[in-house]
mmCIF file of C-alpha atoms in Angstrom:
data_model
loop_
_atom_site.group_PDB
_atom_site.id
_atom_site.type_symbol
_atom_site.label_atom_id
_atom_site.label_comp_id
_atom_site.label_asym_id
_atom_site.label_seq_id
_atom_site.Cartn_x
_atom_site.Cartn_y
_atom_site.Cartn_z
ATOM 1 C CA MET A 245 -32.495 -11.154 10.397
ATOM 2 C CA ARG A 246 -31.180 -10.611 6.983
ATOM 3 C CA CYS A 247 -27.953 -8.475 6.720
ATOM 4 C CA THR A 248 -27.496 -5.963 3.962
ATOM 5 C CA PRO A 249 -24.281 -4.167 3.143
ATOM 6 C CA SER A 250 -24.074 -0.937 4.963
ATOM 7 C CA THR A 251 -23.877 2.236 2.951
ATOM 8 C CA ARG A 252 -23.319 4.589 5.856
ATOM 9 C CA GLY A 253 -21.074 7.462 4.959
ATOM 10 C CA LEU A 254 -22.063 7.506 1.304
ATOM 11 C CA PRO A 255 -24.311 10.114 -0.213
ATOM 12 C CA GLN A 256 -27.820 8.845 -0.828
ATOM 13 C CA VAL A 257 -27.921 9.984 -4.461
ATOM 14 C CA PHE A 258 -25.723 7.014 -5.402
ATOM 15 C CA THR A 259 -27.232 3.648 -5.957
ATOM 16 C CA LEU A 260 -24.859 0.678 -5.727
ATOM 17 C CA PRO A 261 -24.984 -1.571 -8.832
ATOM 18 C CA ARG A 262 -25.149 -5.337 -8.147
ATOM 19 C CA VAL A 263 -23.442 -7.892 -10.343
ATOM 20 C CA ASN A 264 -25.408 -11.040 -11.028
ATOM 21 C CA SER A 265 -23.181 -13.973 -11.920
ATOM 22 C CA GLY A 266 -26.025 -16.165 -13.379
ATOM 23 C CA ASN A 267 -27.604 -18.771 -11.247
ATOM 24 C CA GLY A 268 -25.275 -18.436 -8.395
ATOM 25 C CA PRO A 269 -25.358 -16.149 -5.479
ATOM 26 C CA MET A 270 -25.159 -12.334 -6.045
ATOM 27 C CA MET A 271 -21.489 -11.196 -6.432
ATOM 28 C CA ARG A 272 -20.929 -7.995 -4.669
ATOM 29 C CA SER A 273 -19.631 -5.194 -6.956
ATOM 30 C CA ASP A 274 -16.542 -3.114 -6.131
ATOM 31 C CA PRO A 275 -18.614 -0.100 -5.065
ATOM 32 C CA GLU A 276 -20.556 -2.307 -2.662
ATOM 33 C CA LEU A 277 -17.471 -3.792 -1.263
ATOM 34 C CA MET A 278 -15.999 -0.291 -0.862
ATOM 35 C CA ALA A 279 -18.996 0.908 1.019
ATOM 36 C CA GLU A 280 -18.291 -1.742 3.653
ATOM 37 C CA VAL A 281 -14.610 -0.942 3.601
ATOM 38 C CA ALA A 282 -15.546 2.731 4.282
ATOM 39 C CA ASN A 283 -17.149 1.488 7.483
ATOM 40 C CA GLY A 284 -13.964 -0.203 8.585
ATOM 41 C CA ASN A 285 -14.764 -3.872 7.406
ATOM 42 C CA THR A 286 -11.194 -5.264 6.964
ATOM 43 C CA SER A 287 -12.330 -8.723 5.965
ATOM 44 C CA VAL A 288 -14.179 -7.163 2.998
ATOM 45 C CA PHE A 289 -11.052 -5.048 2.270
ATOM 46 C CA ARG A 290 -9.140 -8.344 1.972
ATOM 47 C CA GLU A 291 -11.367 -9.222 -0.915
ATOM 48 C CA ILE A 292 -10.473 -6.015 -2.683
ATOM 49 C CA VAL A 293 -6.737 -6.539 -1.994
ATOM 50 C CA GLU A 294 -6.753 -10.142 -3.245
ATOM 51 C CA LYS A 295 -8.716 -9.199 -6.403
ATOM 52 C CA TYR A 296 -6.338 -6.383 -7.536
ATOM 53 C CA GLN A 297 -2.984 -7.185 -5.846
ATOM 54 C CA ASN A 298 -1.525 -8.855 -9.016
ATOM 55 C CA GLN A 299 -2.546 -6.084 -11.241
ATOM 56 C CA VAL A 300 -1.200 -3.422 -8.996
ATOM 57 C CA MET A 301 2.056 -5.352 -8.281
ATOM 58 C CA SER A 302 2.604 -6.062 -12.013
ATOM 59 C CA THR A 303 2.138 -2.394 -12.933
ATOM 60 C CA VAL A 304 4.337 -1.074 -10.138
ATOM 61 C CA TYR A 305 7.009 -3.624 -10.944
ATOM 62 C CA LYS A 306 7.039 -2.574 -14.584
ATOM 63 C CA PHE A 307 7.421 0.993 -13.505
ATOM 64 C CA THR A 308 10.127 0.622 -10.949
ATOM 65 C CA GLY A 309 11.879 -2.611 -12.308
ATOM 66 C CA ASP A 310 12.525 -3.535 -8.695
ATOM 67 C CA TYR A 311 10.609 -6.401 -7.115
ATOM 68 C CA TYR A 312 10.936 -5.353 -3.620
ATOM 69 C CA GLU A 313 10.308 -1.663 -4.160
ATOM 70 C CA ALA A 314 7.170 -2.836 -6.052
ATOM 71 C CA GLU A 315 6.172 -5.006 -3.070
ATOM 72 C CA ASP A 316 6.527 -2.019 -0.637
ATOM 73 C CA LEU A 317 4.663 0.353 -3.130
ATOM 74 C CA THR A 318 1.822 -2.100 -3.613
ATOM 75 C CA GLN A 319 1.407 -2.355 0.155
ATOM 76 C CA GLU A 320 1.388 1.384 0.371
ATOM 77 C CA VAL A 321 -1.221 1.551 -2.470
ATOM 78 C CA PHE A 322 -3.692 -0.635 -0.655
ATOM 79 C CA MET A 323 -3.078 1.139 2.714
ATOM 80 C CA ARG A 324 -4.025 4.384 0.913
ATOM 81 C CA VAL A 325 -7.060 2.772 -0.658
ATOM 82 C CA TYR A 326 -8.210 1.747 2.810
ATOM 83 C CA LYS A 327 -7.683 5.216 4.320
ATOM 84 C CA ALA A 328 -9.302 6.979 1.400
ATOM 85 C CA ALA A 329 -12.277 4.513 1.237
ATOM 86 C CA ARG A 330 -14.793 7.218 2.472
ATOM 87 C CA ARG A 331 -13.771 9.493 -0.280
ATOM 88 C CA TYR A 332 -14.449 7.001 -3.011
ATOM 89 C CA ARG A 333 -17.620 7.740 -5.031
ATOM 90 C CA PRO A 334 -19.296 4.834 -6.949
ATOM 91 C CA LYS A 335 -19.783 6.902 -10.032
ATOM 92 C CA ALA A 336 -16.032 6.526 -10.709
ATOM 93 C CA LYS A 337 -14.959 3.065 -11.977
ATOM 94 C CA PHE A 338 -13.114 1.505 -9.022
ATOM 95 C CA LYS A 339 -10.157 0.353 -11.150
ATOM 96 C CA THR A 340 -9.635 3.725 -12.508
ATOM 97 C CA TRP A 341 -9.665 5.201 -9.020
ATOM 98 C CA LEU A 342 -7.413 2.654 -7.779
ATOM 99 C CA PHE A 343 -4.966 3.280 -10.482
ATOM 100 C CA LYS A 344 -5.010 6.960 -9.872
ATOM 101 C CA ILE A 345 -3.525 6.079 -6.459
ATOM 102 C CA VAL A 346 -1.115 3.822 -8.119
ATOM 103 C CA VAL A 347 -0.017 6.558 -10.534
ATOM 104 C CA ASN A 348 0.472 9.140 -7.731
ATOM 105 C CA LEU A 349 2.547 6.705 -5.667
ATOM 106 C CA CYS A 350 4.711 5.851 -8.745
ATOM 107 C CA LEU A 351 5.228 9.428 -9.557
ATOM 108 C CA ASN A 352 6.359 10.152 -5.959
ATOM 109 C CA TYR A 353 8.534 6.986 -6.074
ATOM 110 C CA ARG A 354 11.677 8.739 -7.461
ATOM 111 C CA ARG A 355 11.426 11.451 -4.907
ATOM 112 C CA ASP A 356 11.149 9.012 -2.072
ATOM 113 C CA ARG A 357 13.687 6.558 -3.519
ATOM 114 C CA ALA A 358 16.628 7.965 -1.606
ATOM 115 C CA ARG A 359 14.814 7.502 1.608
ATOM 116 C CA ALA A 360 16.424 4.645 3.583
ATOM 117 C CA ARG A 361 14.521 1.443 3.468
ATOM 118 C CA THR A 362 12.953 0.713 6.890
ATOM 119 C CA GLU A 363 12.967 -3.035 6.466
ATOM 120 C CA SER A 364 15.696 -5.293 5.323
ATOM 121 C CA LEU A 365 14.929 -7.518 2.359
ATOM 122 C CA ASP A 366 14.901 -10.870 4.276
ATOM 123 C CA GLU A 367 13.553 -9.550 7.514
ATOM 124 C CA GLY A 368 10.777 -11.661 8.799
ATOM 125 C CA PHE A 369 7.691 -10.320 10.482
ATOM 126 C CA THR A 370 5.124 -11.767 12.802
ATOM 127 C CA THR A 371 1.387 -12.066 12.208
ATOM 128 C CA GLU A 372 -1.349 -13.852 14.043
ATOM 129 C CA ASP A 373 -0.227 -16.887 12.015
ATOM 130 C CA GLY A 374 3.230 -16.768 13.373
ATOM 131 C CA GLU A 375 6.529 -15.742 11.928
ATOM 132 C CA LEU A 376 6.582 -15.101 8.103
ATOM 133 C CA SER A 377 9.758 -14.756 6.134
ATOM 134 C CA ARG A 378 10.099 -12.880 2.876
ATOM 135 C CA ASP A 379 11.090 -14.786 -0.334
ATOM 136 C CA VAL A 380 14.209 -12.996 -1.378
ATOM 137 C CA ARG A 381 14.277 -14.430 -4.754
ATOM 138 C CA GLY A 382 13.624 -12.148 -7.754
ATOM 139 C CA PRO A 383 10.890 -12.767 -10.311
ATOM 140 C CA ASP A 384 13.589 -14.364 -12.707
ATOM 141 C CA ALA A 385 14.849 -16.756 -10.070
ATOM 142 C CA ASP A 386 13.244 -19.825 -11.595
ATOM 143 C CA ILE A 387 14.241 -19.102 -15.189
ATOM 144 C CA PRO A 388 16.360 -22.110 -16.500
ATOM 145 C CA GLU A 389 19.572 -21.720 -18.462
ATOM 146 C CA PHE A 390 18.015 -22.480 -21.875
ATOM 147 C CA ALA A 391 15.661 -19.667 -21.488
ATOM 148 C CA CYS A 392 18.539 -17.112 -21.097
ATOM 149 C CA GLU A 393 17.910 -15.595 -24.622
ATOM 150 C CA GLU A 394 14.300 -14.909 -23.952
ATOM 151 C CA SER A 395 15.162 -13.793 -20.524
ATOM 152 C CA GLU A 396 17.689 -11.409 -21.962
ATOM 153 C CA MET A 397 15.034 -9.862 -24.284
ATOM 154 C CA LYS A 398 12.636 -9.533 -21.386
ATOM 155 C CA ARG A 399 15.334 -7.620 -19.520
ATOM 156 C CA LYS A 400 15.929 -5.350 -22.430
ATOM 157 C CA VAL A 401 12.179 -4.664 -22.809
ATOM 158 C CA GLN A 402 11.887 -3.965 -19.064
ATOM 159 C CA GLY A 403 14.970 -1.749 -19.292
ATOM 160 C CA ALA A 404 13.597 0.205 -22.181
ATOM 161 C CA ILE A 405 10.340 0.865 -20.356
ATOM 162 C CA GLU A 406 12.151 2.047 -17.274
ATOM 163 C CA GLU A 407 14.210 4.502 -19.401
ATOM 164 C CA LEU A 408 11.036 6.103 -20.599
ATOM 165 C CA PRO A 409 10.002 9.522 -18.986
ATOM 166 C CA GLU A 410 7.585 8.723 -16.189
ATOM 167 C CA ASN A 411 4.347 9.829 -17.860
ATOM 168 C CA GLN A 412 5.058 7.969 -21.017
ATOM 169 C CA ARG A 413 6.033 4.857 -18.969
ATOM 170 C CA LEU A 414 2.815 4.994 -17.030
ATOM 171 C CA ALA A 415 0.752 5.518 -20.157
ATOM 172 C CA VAL A 416 2.302 2.467 -21.879
ATOM 173 C CA ILE A 417 1.973 0.276 -18.811
ATOM 174 C CA LEU A 418 -1.645 1.205 -18.318
ATOM 175 C CA GLN A 419 -2.575 0.774 -21.993
ATOM 176 C CA ARG A 420 -0.553 -2.215 -22.915
ATOM 177 C CA PHE A 421 -0.598 -4.338 -19.704
ATOM 178 C CA GLU A 422 -3.714 -3.102 -17.979
ATOM 179 C CA GLU A 423 -5.667 -2.699 -21.237
ATOM 180 C CA MET A 424 -7.101 0.574 -20.123
ATOM 181 C CA SER A 425 -8.810 2.856 -22.590
ATOM 182 C CA TYR A 426 -7.400 6.302 -23.430
ATOM 183 C CA LYS A 427 -10.210 7.791 -21.311
ATOM 184 C CA GLU A 428 -9.301 5.709 -18.271
ATOM 185 C CA ILE A 429 -5.694 6.509 -18.648
ATOM 186 C CA SER A 430 -6.518 10.240 -18.971
ATOM 187 C CA GLU A 431 -8.461 10.011 -15.711
ATOM 188 C CA ALA A 432 -5.652 8.070 -13.924
ATOM 189 C CA LEU A 433 -2.920 10.431 -15.140
ATOM 190 C CA GLY A 434 -5.035 13.583 -14.823
ATOM 191 C CA VAL A 435 -4.338 14.627 -18.388
ATOM 192 C CA SER A 436 -6.460 15.234 -21.495
ATOM 193 C CA LEU A 437 -7.321 12.493 -24.159
ATOM 194 C CA SER A 438 -5.119 14.154 -26.735
ATOM 195 C CA ALA A 439 -2.375 14.265 -24.201
ATOM 196 C CA VAL A 440 -2.670 10.481 -23.756
ATOM 197 C CA GLU A 441 -2.526 10.014 -27.448
ATOM 198 C CA SER A 442 0.612 12.074 -27.690
ATOM 199 C CA LEU A 443 2.217 10.354 -24.740
ATOM 200 C CA LEU A 444 1.676 6.951 -26.201
ATOM 201 C CA PHE A 445 2.888 7.935 -29.650
ATOM 202 C CA ARG A 446 6.077 9.332 -28.224
ATOM 203 C CA ALA A 447 6.513 6.400 -25.831
ATOM 204 C CA ARG A 448 6.248 3.999 -28.724
ATOM 205 C CA GLN A 449 8.715 5.960 -30.819
ATOM 206 C CA ASN A 450 11.217 5.913 -27.897
ATOM 207 C CA LEU A 451 10.722 2.125 -27.306
ATOM 208 C CA LYS A 452 11.222 1.512 -31.064
ATOM 209 C CA ALA A 453 14.482 3.397 -30.984
ATOM 210 C CA ARG A 454 15.629 1.453 -27.855
ATOM 211 C CA LEU A 455 14.444 -1.977 -28.984
ATOM 212 C CA GLY A 456 15.399 -1.556 -32.693
ATOM 213 C CA ALA A 457 16.692 -5.093 -33.158
ATOM 214 C CA TYR A 458 13.384 -6.650 -32.053
ATOM 215 C CA VAL A 459 10.979 -4.417 -33.890
ATOM 216 C CA ARG A 460 12.695 -3.225 -37.103
ATOM 217 C CA SER A 461 11.101 -4.366 -40.293
ATOM 218 C CA GLY A 462 12.895 -5.397 -43.451
ATOM 219 C CA MET B 71 -3.372 14.008 -45.012
ATOM 220 C CA LYS B 72 0.445 14.225 -44.874
ATOM 221 C CA CYS B 73 2.595 11.285 -43.668
ATOM 222 C CA GLU B 74 3.705 13.128 -40.605
ATOM 223 C CA LYS B 75 0.159 13.593 -39.439
ATOM 224 C CA ILE B 76 -0.754 9.992 -40.372
ATOM 225 C CA ARG B 77 2.196 8.613 -38.292
ATOM 226 C CA ARG B 78 1.056 10.631 -35.320
ATOM 227 C CA LYS B 79 -2.170 8.735 -35.504
ATOM 228 C CA LEU B 80 -0.730 5.232 -35.848
ATOM 229 C CA SER B 81 -0.380 4.617 -32.158
ATOM 230 C CA ALA B 82 -4.192 5.417 -31.626
ATOM 231 C CA TYR B 83 -5.063 3.451 -34.742
ATOM 232 C CA LEU B 84 -3.257 0.430 -33.364
ATOM 233 C CA ASP B 85 -5.147 0.811 -30.109
ATOM 234 C CA GLY B 86 -8.548 1.256 -31.760
ATOM 235 C CA GLU B 87 -8.933 4.622 -30.241
ATOM 236 C CA LEU B 88 -9.578 6.734 -33.506
ATOM 237 C CA THR B 89 -13.005 7.881 -34.584
ATOM 238 C CA GLU B 90 -14.493 6.071 -37.546
ATOM 239 C CA ALA B 91 -13.730 8.929 -39.935
ATOM 240 C CA GLU B 92 -10.123 9.110 -38.734
ATOM 241 C CA ARG B 93 -9.716 5.275 -39.008
ATOM 242 C CA ARG B 94 -10.864 5.216 -42.611
ATOM 243 C CA VAL B 95 -8.345 7.988 -43.493
ATOM 244 C CA VAL B 96 -5.426 6.202 -41.842
ATOM 245 C CA ALA B 97 -6.277 2.771 -43.393
ATOM 246 C CA SER B 98 -6.666 4.275 -46.896
ATOM 247 C CA HIS B 99 -3.302 6.043 -46.448
ATOM 248 C CA LEU B 100 -1.494 2.883 -45.273
ATOM 249 C CA GLU B 101 -2.652 0.980 -48.362
ATOM 250 C CA SER B 102 -0.832 3.571 -50.533
ATOM 251 C CA CYS B 103 2.179 4.538 -48.563
ATOM 252 C CA ASP B 104 5.157 2.023 -48.015
ATOM 253 C CA LEU B 105 6.885 4.312 -45.398
ATOM 254 C CA CYS B 106 3.915 4.712 -43.131
ATOM 255 C CA SER B 107 2.884 1.082 -43.676
ATOM 256 C CA ARG B 108 6.465 0.021 -42.438
ATOM 257 C CA GLU B 109 6.148 2.277 -39.480
ATOM 258 C CA TYR B 110 2.846 0.677 -38.669
ATOM 259 C CA GLU B 111 4.323 -2.776 -38.942
ATOM 260 C CA GLU B 112 7.076 -1.817 -36.485
ATOM 261 C CA PHE B 113 4.440 -0.512 -34.040
ATOM 262 C CA GLN B 114 2.593 -3.829 -34.413
ATOM 263 C CA ARG B 115 5.861 -5.695 -33.814
ATOM 264 C CA LEU B 116 6.553 -3.607 -30.668
ATOM 265 C CA HIS B 117 3.105 -4.408 -29.436
ATOM 266 C CA ALA B 118 4.123 -8.171 -29.726
ATOM 267 C CA VAL B 119 7.455 -7.616 -28.116
ATOM 268 C CA LEU B 120 5.891 -5.876 -25.105
ATOM 269 C CA SER B 121 3.548 -8.939 -24.731
ATOM 270 C CA ASN B 122 6.591 -11.092 -23.795
ATOM 271 C CA LEU B 123 6.915 -9.400 -20.465
ATOM 272 C CA ASP B 124 5.347 -11.681 -17.863
ATOM 273 C CA PRO B 125 2.883 -10.483 -15.479
ATOM 274 C CA VAL B 126 4.414 -10.210 -11.906
ATOM 275 C CA GLU B 127 2.377 -11.763 -9.125
ATOM 276 C CA ALA B 128 2.094 -10.266 -5.690
ATOM 277 C CA PRO B 129 3.762 -12.315 -2.886
ATOM 278 C CA PRO B 130 1.321 -14.702 -1.024
ATOM 279 C CA TYR B 131 1.864 -12.681 2.147
ATOM 280 C CA LEU B 132 0.902 -9.347 0.767
ATOM 281 C CA TRP B 133 -2.422 -9.159 2.648
ATOM 282 C CA ARG B 134 -0.621 -9.758 5.908
ATOM 283 C CA ARG B 135 1.684 -6.867 5.131
ATOM 284 C CA VAL B 136 -1.188 -4.580 4.259
ATOM 285 C CA GLU B 137 -3.057 -5.689 7.410
ATOM 286 C CA ARG B 138 -0.003 -5.100 9.603
ATOM 287 C CA GLY B 139 0.558 -1.735 7.999
ATOM 288 C CA LEU B 140 -3.015 -0.791 8.835
ATOM 289 C CA ILE B 141 -3.100 -2.048 12.422
ATOM 290 C CA LEU B 142 0.307 -1.063 13.765
ATOM 291 C CA PRO B 143 0.165 2.621 13.373
ATOM 292 C CA GLN B 144 -3.209 2.584 15.183
ATOM 293 C CA ARG B 145 -1.659 0.704 18.122
ATOM 294 C CA THR B 146 1.390 2.970 18.279
ATOM 295 C CA GLY B 147 -0.304 6.345 17.546
ATOM 296 C CA PHE B 148 0.418 9.265 19.858
ATOM 297 C CA TRP B 149 -3.003 9.410 21.632
ATOM 298 C CA GLU B 150 -3.042 5.584 21.854
ATOM 299 C CA GLN B 151 0.288 5.688 23.550
ATOM 300 C CA VAL B 152 -1.004 8.429 25.998
ATOM 301 C CA VAL B 153 -4.155 6.311 26.764
ATOM 302 C CA GLY B 154 -2.061 3.240 27.197
ATOM 303 C CA ARG B 155 0.046 4.818 29.771
ATOM 304 C CA LEU B 156 -2.903 6.168 31.718
ATOM 305 C CA VAL B 157 -3.736 2.533 32.577
ATOM 306 C CA TYR B 158 -0.629 2.607 34.848
ATOM 307 C CA ALA B 159 -1.663 5.789 36.676
ATOM 308 C CA PRO B 160 -3.690 4.157 39.555
ATOM 309 C CA ALA B 161 -0.795 1.785 40.303
ATOM 310 C CA ALA B 162 1.669 4.676 40.285
ATOM 311 C CA ALA B 163 -0.706 6.719 42.593
ATOM 312 C CA ALA B 164 -0.984 3.732 44.940
ATOM 313 C CA ILE B 165 2.828 3.417 45.171
ATOM 314 C CA LEU B 166 3.213 7.096 45.750
ATOM 315 C CA ILE B 167 0.582 7.118 48.553
ATOM 316 C CA GLY B 168 2.247 3.998 50.113
ATOM 317 C CA LEU B 169 5.662 5.804 50.162
ATOM 318 C CA LEU B 170 4.153 8.811 51.774
ATOM 319 C CA VAL B 171 2.358 6.931 54.434
ATOM 320 C CA GLY B 172 5.287 4.737 55.107
ATOM 321 C CA ASN B 173 7.601 7.681 55.436
ATOM 322 C CA PHE B 174 5.187 9.287 57.945
ATOM 323 C CA LEU B 175 4.811 6.112 60.011
ATOM 324 C CA GLY B 176 8.517 5.608 59.958
ATOM 325 C CA GLN B 177 9.157 9.038 61.424
ATOM 326 C CA THR B 178 6.512 8.643 64.088
ATOM 327 C CA VAL B 179 6.916 5.092 65.301
ATOM 328 C CA LEU B 180 10.189 3.435 64.141
ATOM 329 C CA THR B 181 12.446 6.301 65.332
ATOM 330 C CA GLY B 182 10.897 6.188 68.867
ATOM 331 C CA SER B 183 11.068 9.839 69.310
ATOM 332 C CA PRO B 184 7.867 11.463 70.635
ATOM 333 C CA GLN B 185 6.375 13.870 68.134
ATOM 334 C CA THR B 186 3.223 15.082 69.925
ATOM 335 C CA GLU B 187 1.985 15.991 73.455
ATOM 336 C CA SER B 188 0.101 12.650 73.876
ATOM 337 C CA ASP B 189 3.244 10.817 72.973
ATOM 338 C CA LEU B 190 5.147 12.625 75.696
ATOM 339 C CA ILE B 191 2.479 11.846 78.257
ATOM 340 C CA ILE B 192 2.568 8.115 77.281
ATOM 341 C CA VAL B 193 6.437 8.042 77.449
ATOM 342 C CA SER B 194 6.496 9.722 80.846
ATOM 343 C CA ASP B 195 3.970 7.321 82.204
ATOM 344 C CA LEU B 196 6.419 4.534 81.394
ATOM 345 C CA ASP B 197 8.923 5.989 83.901
ATOM 346 C CA ASP B 198 6.778 4.881 86.880
ATOM 347 C CA PRO B 199 5.132 1.569 86.209
ATOM 348 C CA PRO B 200 2.176 0.555 88.455
ATOM 349 C CA PRO B 201 3.450 -1.053 91.744
ATOM 350 C CA GLY B 202 3.403 -4.857 91.689
ATOM 351 C CA SER B 203 3.181 -4.993 87.861
ATOM 352 C CA PHE B 204 5.463 -7.027 85.728
ATOM 353 C CA SER B 205 7.268 -3.874 84.574
ATOM 354 C CA ASP B 206 7.807 -2.738 88.179
ATOM 355 C CA MET B 207 9.332 -6.153 89.112
ATOM 356 C CA TYR B 208 11.464 -6.037 86.079
ATOM 357 C CA PHE B 209 12.809 -2.513 86.847
ATOM 358 C CA ASP B 210 13.425 -3.530 90.435
ATOM 359 C CA GLU B 211 15.380 -6.605 89.462
ATOM 360 C CA TRP B 212 17.368 -4.536 86.934
ATOM 361 C CA GLU B 213 18.257 -1.805 89.417
ATOM 362 C CA GLU B 214 19.659 -4.306 91.863
#
């Protein structure tokens, strides 16, 4: 008997697009995967997590500037995606929907920041594969001495981004690093297109002022 | 268009987010205005500087964390805890019944005190064992 992805729980008006990768087997699209996740298929959810985890982690890290906070927030993002899977509608691009969750969590981040961390940084945890320990090194841990100057510039750039007001920060991160269009950013942030244009203009003005030495002409 | 309005469009111009008409107006202005042209160069340079930030990779154990986060709350939820504890109810009931029965038997047998009319008859019968029985011989021997 041939198995087909279950679409139980999704309105019948939506048809799930399939992605053909040429001569190989049919690749399942994000909406198809999410339809299975909505039915509680955690192994399919793992595909979603592994596909987007670096993009989410990178965005959240650029927003917070803290690797471990970013790790916790990324975990939280995917847990919310799983719990909200039934509410996902395929007419919305999955990445935009995902980043809307990322944006909401980032905006709540400051409010929740004072909350005591529930796990210590180097606390191990047990899974079916046994005890796993967390790598407590930061992302710059492997940068050699000769790269200090470049590393210094990266720190200043990261610091300048962190000093931006939250909406400007998110707009810059989504546009510059996730290469999202203004329309996608407007959907993720829940603002108008002209607001996105204005946010990005002001963000760049602020960044220019803070990173003057690196960007000034003449 | 005045320089101030053009400058507000430079960011979207850099991102390719202007309409064709707007794009032509901005491009034409940049060719004739040094100040706006310099501002645009700085935006381009900022664009390049931001590119120096490395992408950050998620830790290899992230899926395990997500999986654990999804599974643990289900195992320790309120109703799951209630249902989990109900498993022990039959064992607790058996122990309780055992204690009650044990207590009852202890009062009626181990203490040796007669509790009912039939117990009294049985105990009084023991006062006069049948003649020639082992008990009769025992009591005779003991009384001597």
